[in-house]
Amino acid sequence: MTSSMTNVLNRSQKKANRPSDEQLAAFGAELDALRERTLSDLGERDARYIRRIVAAVRYTEVIGRGLLFFGLFPPAWIVGTLLLGISKILDNMELGHNVMHGQYDWMNDPHLNGKTFEWDLVGTGDHWRKTHNYSHHTYTNIKGMDEDIGYGVLRLFPEQRWRPFFLGQPIYAIIFALLFQWGVAIQDLRFGKFFNGKKSGKEMLEEMKPFLKKTRRQLVKDYVIFPLLAGPFFVPVILGNLVANGIRNLWTYTIIFCGHFTADVQLFPKSVLKNETRGHWYFRQIRGSSNLTGSKLLHVMSGNLSHQIEHHLFPDIPAHRYAELSVEVRAICQRYGVHYNRGSLVSQFSQVIWRILRYSLPSRYVPINASA
Amino acid sequence: MMASQTLKRIVAPLVDPAVYDFWAQKISPTLSWDRCLARIESRHIEARDTVSLILKPNRQFQGFQPGQHLNVTVEVNGIRLTRSYSPSDTLRSDGRIRLTVKAIPEGRVSRHLVHHSKVGDVLELGAAFGDMTLPKEAAAWLLVAAGSGITPIMSLLQTLLQKPLEQPVALIYWARTRADLCFSEDLHSLTNRDPLLKIHTVLTREDHRLADELGGRPREALFRNLIPDLERRRVYVCGPDGFVTSVRGLLEPHAALFRAESFSPAPVVTRAGAPVTVTLSKSNVSVQVPSGTPLLKALEDSGLKPAYGCRMGICNTCSCQKQTGSTTDTRNGAVQNEPGPVRLCINSANSDLTLEL
Ligand SMILES: Cc1cc2nc3c(=O)[nH]c(=O)nc-3n(C[C@H](O)[C@H](O)[C@H](O)COP(=O)(O)OP(=O)(O)OC[C@H]3O[C@@H](n4cnc5c(N)ncnc54)[C@H](O)[C@@H]3O)c2cc1C
Ligand code: FES
């Protein structure tokens, strides 16, 4: 064997390396201690931060929508659309996503309550709390349980069986990205079951009611009320809303895919759940997630999901704390030889694209590694 | 007023109260769609460690009756905390409310209000509670207060004195030292106002008492001396728990009517395993569960089916609002006595609880 080959081998072995049970117990205890330290420190600073985000959402929305009324003047349209897109991104990510995790429940503020918060998105908060907070966060990267693995339309891992359907995947991926909010919104409705006859039309309609109600509200707001307010200038307003929603869709798609579908992330079989200890659980969260390095702006605009690893370890800690936590988490991982996956947006997203392209083509089916 | 209410009802489905409040509060910090907010208009020192706050509530305020208390919510270090305070003034024509707060050692809300609150700060007010209110008919009264328990009593007294008295009224007011007496000047001027009014102060820790000041704890002889006609008096008492209990023992058997309110401290914490009552306020159900067991499991064992997901404190599915009572986070043993959201799967009861379920 050449030395460079040994290096590659060592590298991939090192990444898949799982510490012993005793080591994982100590590893878990260190992360628990970090968690407690942070929780006991929550206070004014975090409250001020999230209120600043709320203010940013409100101001960008009002200024963005205001500028769109003058949308016949191209610079106003461009800036207005961008600001509205930014407003929706902040609302969905740094505000909505994080508040709905209960990250700010300790403030006891009814407007920032994880159970009741509603966001500017067609998917309902309640639906999200189920698929995302519950299924995805509890069963992160467990094949057959975490429905975020490919969202039921994409094959991103050799552990998923290839079918000719996946040949069209590069195209589905683009459509899915453009319509990301819709894909996420209908994820839990399981249209598949309806189409293959396992669910009646009536049942389907019943389940769709909250979704339809929320969708109507969103569509009326973006495509009827605000355009009407613009009177004769309704066309630029409609277009601006459409593009702003599109910008938000592409951006959230990019960030979320970078969080779990980069080259080195690992899938797990259902069997890991049997007697999974706190340390194992933490380990699985780290190995199933990947971080983005970048500026403060990137972190805020991604709702700090750029710190996907920290988010999965501590989903209920205010996300703006992840940056400082990540320093300690990395040090802990290093001590226990646990691979900590991070890279720039360009490098991580290229790996996502590579997965989308590579696994659209046939590849040997890899049965999932029961010892992972 | 009526028209604006109707208008409000029509537009309500279109309004997000959070967005409305955000913009409205840029105009005036107490404007709100559906919450009663009040601004601190002025503060003055009332006694040692005690301040009075004059509050101006917004239009959501439902009013109170003298003798009642309000739930007051303030944000302390980013956390909204709620405590009861009794307005210490009669109803004012300008709609202002006076609260009088004594800072207690380690007290989170009282120390904030006394030492750190500023003119212009905004508090939230809840509805008024309490049955220590005045009936329409005239009666002979004995009002007994200890410490900050003077607040509702002061409100009652001033309301009684708005008209010339028809029957005797007495106030016996306990404090540690003269420096702890609230409303000294007000009380002094009231004494001369109506011959049927008698005010007595009792100081328990004052080294040099004046001629008209008494000493010692509540005792039968003291009450008998001051109030020979105890049997015809209606008695209202307010003060710390221990004080109220001892006065109750002395006066309740003899007085024409006895009502008391104690400014009781944190809920009683039971030992692990002892049964506590959990009341689910939305479904109107009460069950007995063992304390110390995660609430999700305890409620399921009682045949209830709260929503859940991960059962390990991650997903927030099981979260619900705790209205009263004390809980422990089973992961780290942290005790939480404040109302607020709790995750049922990782919290156990330490006391009787009310959950919004
Ligand atoms: C009906 C009602 C009316 C009240 N009206 C007034 C009022 O008009 N003015 C006023 O100043 N207070 C009033 N109180 C008391 C007030 O609600 C708070 O309990 C008090 O201000 C302490 O709150 P905190 O947050 O500062 O203390 P916390 O942080 O809740 O408690 C700190 C420590 O003090 C103990 N403690 C809590 N409350 C008291 C107390 N009252 N006395 C002694 N120790 C206590 C706790 O057990 C704890 O150990 C009233 C209470 C009730 C129930
Ligand atoms: S069930 Fe998931 S947090 Fe309690």
Short mmCIF file of N, CA and C in Angstrom, two decimals, chain A residues 51-134:
data_model
loop_
_atom_site.label_atom_id
_atom_site.label_comp_id
_atom_site.label_asym_id
_atom_site.label_seq_id
_atom_site.Cartn_x
_atom_site.Cartn_y
_atom_site.Cartn_z
N ARG A 51 -35.15 39.87 20.60
CA ARG A 51 -36.03 41.01 20.31
C ARG A 51 -35.44 41.86 19.17
N ARG A 52 -34.11 41.89 19.10
CA ARG A 52 -33.50 42.61 17.98
C ARG A 52 -33.81 41.90 16.67
N ILE A 53 -33.83 40.56 16.71
CA ILE A 53 -34.17 39.81 15.50
C ILE A 53 -35.63 40.08 15.12
N VAL A 54 -36.52 40.07 16.11
CA VAL A 54 -37.92 40.38 15.82
C VAL A 54 -38.01 41.75 15.14
N ALA A 55 -37.29 42.73 15.70
CA ALA A 55 -37.32 44.08 15.12
C ALA A 55 -36.80 44.05 13.69
N ALA A 56 -35.73 43.30 13.45
CA ALA A 56 -35.17 43.23 12.09
C ALA A 56 -36.19 42.63 11.13
N VAL A 57 -36.89 41.59 11.57
CA VAL A 57 -37.92 40.97 10.71
C VAL A 57 -38.99 42.01 10.36
N ARG A 58 -39.46 42.72 11.37
CA ARG A 58 -40.55 43.67 11.14
C ARG A 58 -40.11 44.83 10.24
N TYR A 59 -38.94 45.41 10.53
CA TYR A 59 -38.50 46.56 9.75
C TYR A 59 -38.21 46.16 8.30
N THR A 60 -37.50 45.05 8.10
CA THR A 60 -37.20 44.67 6.72
C THR A 60 -38.49 44.37 5.96
N GLU A 61 -39.48 43.80 6.64
CA GLU A 61 -40.73 43.51 5.95
C GLU A 61 -41.43 44.80 5.53
N VAL A 62 -41.55 45.72 6.47
CA VAL A 62 -42.28 46.96 6.16
C VAL A 62 -41.56 47.76 5.08
N ILE A 63 -40.24 47.89 5.21
CA ILE A 63 -39.52 48.67 4.21
C ILE A 63 -39.57 47.95 2.86
N GLY A 64 -39.39 46.63 2.89
CA GLY A 64 -39.42 45.85 1.65
C GLY A 64 -40.77 45.99 0.95
N ARG A 65 -41.84 45.77 1.70
CA ARG A 65 -43.17 45.87 1.09
C ARG A 65 -43.45 47.30 0.64
N GLY A 66 -42.99 48.25 1.43
CA GLY A 66 -43.19 49.66 1.07
C GLY A 66 -42.53 49.97 -0.26
N LEU A 67 -41.28 49.51 -0.42
CA LEU A 67 -40.56 49.79 -1.66
C LEU A 67 -41.23 49.13 -2.85
N LEU A 68 -41.82 47.94 -2.62
CA LEU A 68 -42.45 47.25 -3.75
C LEU A 68 -43.64 48.02 -4.31
N PHE A 69 -44.25 48.88 -3.49
CA PHE A 69 -45.33 49.71 -4.02
C PHE A 69 -44.81 50.65 -5.12
N PHE A 70 -43.51 50.93 -5.05
CA PHE A 70 -42.93 51.76 -6.09
C PHE A 70 -42.14 50.90 -7.08
N GLY A 71 -42.62 49.67 -7.23
CA GLY A 71 -41.87 48.65 -7.97
C GLY A 71 -41.70 48.92 -9.45
N LEU A 72 -42.45 49.92 -9.99
CA LEU A 72 -42.25 50.23 -11.40
C LEU A 72 -40.87 50.82 -11.63
N PHE A 73 -40.32 51.36 -10.55
CA PHE A 73 -38.98 51.94 -10.59
C PHE A 73 -38.00 50.83 -10.21
N PRO A 74 -37.22 50.30 -11.18
CA PRO A 74 -36.49 49.05 -10.95
C PRO A 74 -35.64 49.00 -9.67
N PRO A 75 -34.88 50.05 -9.33
CA PRO A 75 -34.07 49.91 -8.09
C PRO A 75 -34.97 49.66 -6.87
N ALA A 76 -36.13 50.30 -6.82
CA ALA A 76 -37.04 50.09 -5.68
C ALA A 76 -37.51 48.64 -5.67
N TRP A 77 -37.79 48.12 -6.85
CA TRP A 77 -38.26 46.73 -6.92
C TRP A 77 -37.17 45.77 -6.42
N ILE A 78 -35.95 46.01 -6.88
CA ILE A 78 -34.87 45.09 -6.52
C ILE A 78 -34.61 45.14 -5.02
N VAL A 79 -34.45 46.34 -4.48
CA VAL A 79 -34.16 46.44 -3.04
C VAL A 79 -35.35 45.94 -2.23
N GLY A 80 -36.57 46.31 -2.66
CA GLY A 80 -37.77 45.86 -1.94
C GLY A 80 -37.86 44.35 -1.90
N THR A 81 -37.64 43.72 -3.04
CA THR A 81 -37.72 42.26 -3.10
C THR A 81 -36.66 41.61 -2.21
N LEU A 82 -35.45 42.15 -2.28
CA LEU A 82 -34.38 41.60 -1.45
C LEU A 82 -34.70 41.72 0.03
N LEU A 83 -35.19 42.91 0.43
CA LEU A 83 -35.50 43.12 1.84
C LEU A 83 -36.63 42.19 2.30
N LEU A 84 -37.63 42.01 1.44
CA LEU A 84 -38.72 41.11 1.81
C LEU A 84 -38.21 39.67 1.93
N GLY A 85 -37.32 39.31 1.01
CA GLY A 85 -36.72 37.97 1.09
C GLY A 85 -35.93 37.80 2.39
N ILE A 86 -35.15 38.84 2.73
CA ILE A 86 -34.36 38.78 3.97
C ILE A 86 -35.29 38.68 5.17
N SER A 87 -36.38 39.45 5.13
CA SER A 87 -37.33 39.42 6.24
C SER A 87 -37.88 38.01 6.42
N LYS A 88 -38.26 37.38 5.30
CA LYS A 88 -38.82 36.03 5.40
C LYS A 88 -37.77 35.04 5.88
N ILE A 89 -36.55 35.20 5.41
CA ILE A 89 -35.48 34.29 5.85
C ILE A 89 -35.26 34.43 7.37
N LEU A 90 -35.16 35.68 7.84
CA LEU A 90 -34.95 35.88 9.28
C LEU A 90 -36.13 35.35 10.08
N ASP A 91 -37.33 35.61 9.57
CA ASP A 91 -38.54 35.15 10.27
C ASP A 91 -38.58 33.63 10.34
N ASN A 92 -38.24 32.98 9.25
CA ASN A 92 -38.33 31.53 9.23
C ASN A 92 -37.20 30.87 10.00
N MET A 93 -36.00 31.43 9.90
CA MET A 93 -34.83 30.72 10.45
C MET A 93 -34.44 31.21 11.84
N GLU A 94 -33.87 32.41 11.93
CA GLU A 94 -33.35 32.82 13.23
C GLU A 94 -34.49 33.04 14.24
N LEU A 95 -35.66 33.43 13.74
CA LEU A 95 -36.77 33.63 14.66
C LEU A 95 -37.63 32.36 14.78
N GLY A 96 -38.37 32.04 13.71
CA GLY A 96 -39.38 30.98 13.79
C GLY A 96 -38.81 29.62 14.15
N HIS A 97 -37.85 29.17 13.37
CA HIS A 97 -37.30 27.84 13.61
C HIS A 97 -36.80 27.72 15.05
N ASN A 98 -36.09 28.74 15.50
CA ASN A 98 -35.48 28.66 16.83
C ASN A 98 -36.50 28.81 17.95
N VAL A 99 -37.43 29.74 17.78
CA VAL A 99 -38.46 29.90 18.81
C VAL A 99 -39.29 28.63 18.91
N MET A 100 -39.61 28.01 17.77
CA MET A 100 -40.45 26.82 17.80
C MET A 100 -39.77 25.63 18.46
N HIS A 101 -38.45 25.69 18.55
CA HIS A 101 -37.76 24.65 19.32
C HIS A 101 -37.90 24.88 20.82
N GLY A 102 -38.54 25.97 21.21
CA GLY A 102 -38.67 26.27 22.63
C GLY A 102 -37.41 26.91 23.20
N GLN A 103 -36.56 27.45 22.29
CA GLN A 103 -35.29 28.02 22.77
C GLN A 103 -35.48 29.22 23.68
N TYR A 104 -36.63 29.90 23.52
CA TYR A 104 -36.85 31.11 24.32
C TYR A 104 -38.02 30.93 25.29
N ASP A 105 -38.44 29.70 25.49
CA ASP A 105 -39.55 29.45 26.41
C ASP A 105 -39.26 29.96 27.82
N TRP A 106 -38.01 29.91 28.23
CA TRP A 106 -37.65 30.34 29.58
C TRP A 106 -37.98 31.81 29.82
N MET A 107 -38.12 32.59 28.74
CA MET A 107 -38.47 34.00 28.92
C MET A 107 -39.92 34.17 29.33
N ASN A 108 -40.73 33.13 29.07
CA ASN A 108 -42.14 33.16 29.44
C ASN A 108 -42.86 34.31 28.74
N ASP A 109 -42.45 34.61 27.52
CA ASP A 109 -43.09 35.67 26.75
C ASP A 109 -44.09 35.02 25.79
N PRO A 110 -45.38 35.37 25.91
CA PRO A 110 -46.38 34.69 25.07
C PRO A 110 -46.11 34.84 23.57
N HIS A 111 -45.43 35.91 23.16
CA HIS A 111 -45.16 36.09 21.73
C HIS A 111 -43.96 35.26 21.28
N LEU A 112 -43.23 34.68 22.19
CA LEU A 112 -42.04 33.90 21.82
C LEU A 112 -42.16 32.48 22.36
N ASN A 113 -43.39 32.00 22.42
CA ASN A 113 -43.65 30.68 22.98
C ASN A 113 -43.54 29.62 21.88
N GLY A 114 -42.72 28.60 22.14
CA GLY A 114 -42.45 27.57 21.15
C GLY A 114 -43.67 26.81 20.68
N LYS A 115 -44.67 26.68 21.54
CA LYS A 115 -45.84 25.88 21.19
C LYS A 115 -46.84 26.65 20.34
N THR A 116 -46.80 27.97 20.39
CA THR A 116 -47.86 28.72 19.73
C THR A 116 -47.34 29.61 18.60
N PHE A 117 -46.02 29.73 18.47
CA PHE A 117 -45.48 30.65 17.47
C PHE A 117 -45.92 30.23 16.06
N GLU A 118 -46.23 31.20 15.22
CA GLU A 118 -46.60 30.91 13.83
C GLU A 118 -45.70 31.78 12.94
N TRP A 119 -45.31 31.21 11.81
CA TRP A 119 -44.34 31.95 10.98
C TRP A 119 -44.87 32.29 9.60
N ASP A 120 -44.09 33.09 8.86
CA ASP A 120 -44.46 33.55 7.52
C ASP A 120 -44.01 32.49 6.50
N LEU A 121 -44.79 31.40 6.43
CA LEU A 121 -44.42 30.26 5.61
C LEU A 121 -45.70 29.46 5.38
N VAL A 122 -45.83 28.76 4.23
CA VAL A 122 -47.09 28.05 4.01
C VAL A 122 -47.27 26.86 4.97
N GLY A 123 -46.17 26.24 5.36
CA GLY A 123 -46.29 25.12 6.30
C GLY A 123 -46.76 25.63 7.65
N THR A 124 -47.62 24.88 8.33
CA THR A 124 -48.08 25.35 9.64
C THR A 124 -47.02 25.06 10.69
N GLY A 125 -47.01 25.89 11.71
CA GLY A 125 -46.08 25.68 12.81
C GLY A 125 -46.29 24.32 13.46
N ASP A 126 -47.56 23.93 13.59
CA ASP A 126 -47.85 22.66 14.26
C ASP A 126 -47.27 21.48 13.50
N HIS A 127 -47.41 21.53 12.18
CA HIS A 127 -46.90 20.46 11.36
C HIS A 127 -45.37 20.38 11.49
N TRP A 128 -44.75 21.54 11.47
CA TRP A 128 -43.29 21.60 11.57
C TRP A 128 -42.82 21.04 12.90
N ARG A 129 -43.54 21.42 13.97
CA ARG A 129 -43.15 20.95 15.29
C ARG A 129 -43.11 19.42 15.30
N LYS A 130 -43.97 18.79 14.47
CA LYS A 130 -43.99 17.34 14.47
C LYS A 130 -42.88 16.74 13.61
N THR A 131 -42.85 17.11 12.31
CA THR A 131 -41.87 16.46 11.45
C THR A 131 -40.46 16.85 11.81
N HIS A 132 -40.29 18.14 12.13
CA HIS A 132 -38.92 18.59 12.32
C HIS A 132 -38.48 18.39 13.77
N ASN A 133 -39.19 19.05 14.71
CA ASN A 133 -38.75 18.99 16.10
C ASN A 133 -38.74 17.56 16.61
N TYR A 134 -39.77 16.81 16.23
CA TYR A 134 -39.84 15.46 16.75
C TYR A 134 -39.09 14.47 15.87
#
